[in-house]
Amino acid sequence: MNWLAQISFWRVAWLVLSMAIVSGCADGTDYRVMQGETMGTYYRIQYAHTSSCQPSQFSVDNQLVAFNRSLSTYIADSELSLINAAPAGDIATTSKRLQHALSAAQRLWQDSGGAFDVTVGPLVNLWGFGAEKPQSWPPSKLAQAAAAESVGMQLLTLSPGGALRKHHANTYIDLSSIAKGQAVDEVSESLLALGCQDFLVDIGGEVRSAGLNRQRKLWRVGIEVPDPRQVGSVQRVLQMADNSVATSGDYRNFREFQGMRVDHVIDPRSGQPADNSVLSVTVVHQSAMWADAYATALMVLGADRGLAFATEHQIPVLMLLKSPTGEVVERYTSDMQTFLLNNAE
Ligand code: FAD
C-alpha cells in the first residue's frame, strides 16, 4: 500500500503551553495573538502589546510574502526557482536573504561531512517530498543515481559579493530545512526592532521566544510524542527565554510501500531517505535558522554520531529514538538539561 501520511501542516508538534490562555495574564499585561498561513503551513505570534510594541499583521504578512518570493521553490518565478531553472555556468546575483541561507548551509555542509546539503532537492523531489512530484514511485536505482549527480554543495560557488555560480544544470537548491527558521528569525528581529520584549514567534513548529509569557514566566514549549497516532500528545516540555527551538522528525511526512517507510529527510551521501532509529531531533539555539538546520543535519547523522556532533559543538539537543522493542527512548546532551522540565513540573 502506498499512502502518503502527509498529516496536515498545522503541525501541533509544538504546543505552546501558556497555561493561562483564557484568563489574560498575571500582571495585566495585554498579550495578543496574530496568526495566518505561510510556506504551506501556519504562523502564530503571541506578544505583549505595549506602547512600544504594536506590530501590524499587514507588515508581518508583507514580510513573509517577500520572504517566499525569495526562497520558495513552490513559486515558479521566485528568486530561488529562477536559479534552480538556470543553466550550468549561469551566475546569479543573490539577495542578502539568500546569501544568509546559503552561507549557513555551506558551513553546516562542511561541518556535517555532507549530511546536511541544501542541494538535495533533486532527491527530495524524486522521493516525493518536494515541490516537484515524481513520475513514478518508489524511484528506480537508475533515477536515484541520475538525481544524485547534481547533488553536492561543491556544485555551487557563492562568492563573497553574493554572486552564485551553478556548475551543474540540474542543481536544485531546496531550503526547506533552514528557511522556516530563517523566517522566524527575521520576524523576531523585526519585533525586537519595534521595541517588543515579550513574544513567541512560531512558523510551522520552528519557534523563537523573547522575554516572558502571559503568566510572566519563561515560555514553555511542548515536544510532541513522535507517533502519528498520538498527534498532539506531549513527550517533554522545554522552558526558555530569548531562545529558539526547532524539531525535525520522520513521523509526519512519510510514505509507506510494501512495509518500507521512507520520510522526507534524505541522506545526500547515500541518496536515500535517512534510515536510522531517530524519530525526532529537537535543537535549542539562539537562532531559529540554526536550530532548524541542525535538527535536520542530526536526523541524518543518527543517534551516536549526531549526539557526538552536538556535544562537540555544545548544542542543546534532545533525540527521541525508537528502541528495538518499539518504545520511544530519550537521549539528550548535557547542554539540553537546563531547558528540559521533568514532566511533573
Ligand atoms: P525539516 O525537518 O526542517 O527539513 C526537512 C526538509 O528539508 C525536507 O522536506 C527536504 O525538503 C529538506 N531536506 C531533506 N533532507 C535534507 C538534508 N539532508 N539536508 C538539507 N535539507 C534536507 N510546502 C508546501 O506544501 N506549500 C508551500 O507553498 C510551501 N512553501 C514553502 C516556502 C518556503 C520559503 C519554504 C522554506 C518551504 C515551503 N514549503 C511549502 C515546505 C514546508 O514549509 C516545509 O518547509 C517542508 O515540508 C519541511 O518542513 P519541516 O520543518 O518538516 O522540514
Short mmCIF file of N, CA and C and ligand atoms in Angstrom, two decimals, residues 9 11 39-40 67-68 71-72 74 115-118 120 124 129 174-177 179-180 206 248 253 264-266 268 292 296 300, ligand 1:
data_model
loop_
_atom_site.label_atom_id
_atom_site.label_comp_id
_atom_site.label_asym_id
_atom_site.label_seq_id
_atom_site.Cartn_x
_atom_site.Cartn_y
_atom_site.Cartn_z
N PHE A 9 -0.29 20.21 7.67
CA PHE A 9 0.86 21.01 8.06
C PHE A 9 0.61 21.84 9.30
N ARG A 11 1.15 21.73 12.02
CA ARG A 11 1.88 20.87 12.94
C ARG A 11 1.56 21.23 14.38
N MET A 39 4.23 29.50 3.71
CA MET A 39 5.12 28.39 3.39
C MET A 39 4.43 27.02 3.55
N GLY A 40 3.16 26.97 3.16
CA GLY A 40 2.46 25.69 3.22
C GLY A 40 2.13 25.26 4.64
N PHE A 67 9.53 37.13 1.77
CA PHE A 67 10.42 36.00 2.09
C PHE A 67 10.17 34.85 1.12
N ASN A 68 8.89 34.54 0.91
CA ASN A 68 8.54 33.46 -0.02
C ASN A 68 8.98 33.79 -1.44
N LEU A 71 12.76 32.81 -1.35
CA LEU A 71 13.32 31.49 -1.02
C LEU A 71 12.40 30.29 -1.27
N SER A 72 11.20 30.54 -1.83
CA SER A 72 10.29 29.40 -2.03
C SER A 72 10.61 28.65 -3.32
N TYR A 74 8.17 26.74 -4.24
CA TYR A 74 6.77 26.49 -4.61
C TYR A 74 6.21 27.65 -5.42
N ALA A 115 26.21 15.58 5.48
CA ALA A 115 24.90 15.05 5.93
C ALA A 115 23.81 16.10 5.74
N PHE A 116 24.20 17.37 5.89
CA PHE A 116 23.27 18.48 5.61
C PHE A 116 23.66 19.06 4.27
N ASP A 117 22.70 19.10 3.33
CA ASP A 117 23.07 19.58 1.99
C ASP A 117 21.82 20.13 1.29
N VAL A 118 21.74 21.44 1.13
CA VAL A 118 20.52 22.06 0.56
C VAL A 118 20.44 21.87 -0.95
N VAL A 120 20.09 19.03 -2.04
CA VAL A 120 19.50 17.69 -2.03
C VAL A 120 18.15 17.68 -2.78
N VAL A 124 14.99 14.97 -2.98
CA VAL A 124 13.75 15.22 -2.22
C VAL A 124 12.55 15.12 -3.17
N PHE A 129 8.86 14.30 -1.78
CA PHE A 129 8.66 15.20 -0.64
C PHE A 129 8.91 16.66 -0.99
N ASP A 174 17.08 23.40 -2.30
CA ASP A 174 15.85 23.27 -1.52
C ASP A 174 16.16 23.73 -0.10
N LEU A 175 15.59 24.85 0.32
CA LEU A 175 15.94 25.45 1.62
C LEU A 175 14.92 25.10 2.71
N SER A 176 14.12 24.04 2.46
CA SER A 176 13.06 23.72 3.44
C SER A 176 13.60 23.39 4.82
N SER A 177 14.86 22.96 4.88
CA SER A 177 15.38 22.54 6.20
C SER A 177 15.93 23.72 6.99
N ALA A 179 14.99 27.43 5.97
CA ALA A 179 14.39 28.75 5.71
C ALA A 179 13.21 29.08 6.62
N LYS A 180 12.47 28.10 7.07
CA LYS A 180 11.37 28.45 8.00
C LYS A 180 11.98 29.06 9.26
N GLU A 206 8.73 25.82 14.04
CA GLU A 206 10.03 26.43 14.40
C GLU A 206 9.68 27.66 15.24
N SER A 248 12.99 18.33 13.95
CA SER A 248 12.86 17.63 12.67
C SER A 248 12.46 16.20 13.02
N ASN A 253 5.86 13.29 7.90
CA ASN A 253 5.90 13.48 6.45
C ASN A 253 6.59 12.25 5.87
N HIS A 264 10.91 12.31 4.77
CA HIS A 264 11.38 13.43 3.94
C HIS A 264 12.79 13.90 4.24
N VAL A 265 13.45 13.28 5.20
CA VAL A 265 14.85 13.65 5.46
C VAL A 265 15.76 12.67 4.70
N ILE A 266 16.51 13.22 3.75
CA ILE A 266 17.30 12.40 2.82
C ILE A 266 18.77 12.44 3.23
N PRO A 268 22.10 12.77 1.81
CA PRO A 268 22.67 13.09 0.49
C PRO A 268 23.83 12.18 0.13
N ASP A 292 16.85 25.05 13.20
CA ASP A 292 16.17 24.32 12.12
C ASP A 292 17.16 23.47 11.33
N THR A 296 17.79 19.02 11.21
CA THR A 296 17.80 18.14 10.02
C THR A 296 19.13 17.41 9.89
N VAL A 300 19.99 13.14 10.06
CA VAL A 300 20.74 12.34 9.08
C VAL A 300 21.93 11.66 9.75
P1 FAD B 1 12.68 19.81 8.27
O1 FAD B 1 12.53 18.53 9.01
O2 FAD B 1 13.11 21.03 8.95
O3 FAD B 1 13.64 19.57 6.98
C1 FAD B 1 13.31 18.52 6.07
C2 FAD B 1 13.18 19.15 4.70
O4 FAD B 1 14.47 19.61 4.31
C3 FAD B 1 12.73 18.12 3.69
O5 FAD B 1 11.35 18.29 3.44
C4 FAD B 1 13.59 18.45 2.47
O6 FAD B 1 12.94 19.45 1.73
C5 FAD B 1 14.86 19.04 3.05
N1 FAD B 1 15.91 18.04 3.33
C6 FAD B 1 15.77 16.70 3.41
N2 FAD B 1 16.96 16.12 3.69
C7 FAD B 1 17.87 17.13 3.80
C8 FAD B 1 19.26 17.18 4.07
N3 FAD B 1 19.97 16.06 4.31
N4 FAD B 1 19.88 18.39 4.10
C9 FAD B 1 19.17 19.52 3.86
N5 FAD B 1 17.84 19.54 3.58
C10 FAD B 1 17.20 18.36 3.57
N6 FAD B 1 5.24 23.47 1.36
C11 FAD B 1 4.00 23.41 0.77
O7 FAD B 1 3.37 22.38 0.82
N7 FAD B 1 3.48 24.50 0.10
C12 FAD B 1 4.15 25.68 0.00
O8 FAD B 1 3.66 26.64 -0.58
C13 FAD B 1 5.44 25.78 0.63
N8 FAD B 1 6.15 26.93 0.55
C14 FAD B 1 7.40 26.99 1.14
C15 FAD B 1 8.14 28.18 1.09
C16 FAD B 1 9.40 28.26 1.70
C17 FAD B 1 10.17 29.54 1.66
C18 FAD B 1 9.91 27.12 2.39
C19 FAD B 1 11.25 27.17 3.09
C20 FAD B 1 9.18 25.94 2.44
C21 FAD B 1 7.93 25.86 1.82
N9 FAD B 1 7.18 24.69 1.87
C22 FAD B 1 5.94 24.62 1.29
C23 FAD B 1 7.72 23.46 2.53
C24 FAD B 1 7.23 23.32 4.01
O9 FAD B 1 7.04 24.58 4.59
C25 FAD B 1 8.31 22.69 4.89
O10 FAD B 1 9.46 23.50 4.85
C26 FAD B 1 8.81 21.34 4.46
O11 FAD B 1 7.81 20.43 4.27
C27 FAD B 1 9.72 20.79 5.52
O12 FAD B 1 9.29 21.23 6.79
P2 FAD B 1 9.88 20.52 8.06
O13 FAD B 1 10.06 21.51 9.15
O14 FAD B 1 9.11 19.28 8.29
O15 FAD B 1 11.35 20.09 7.50
#
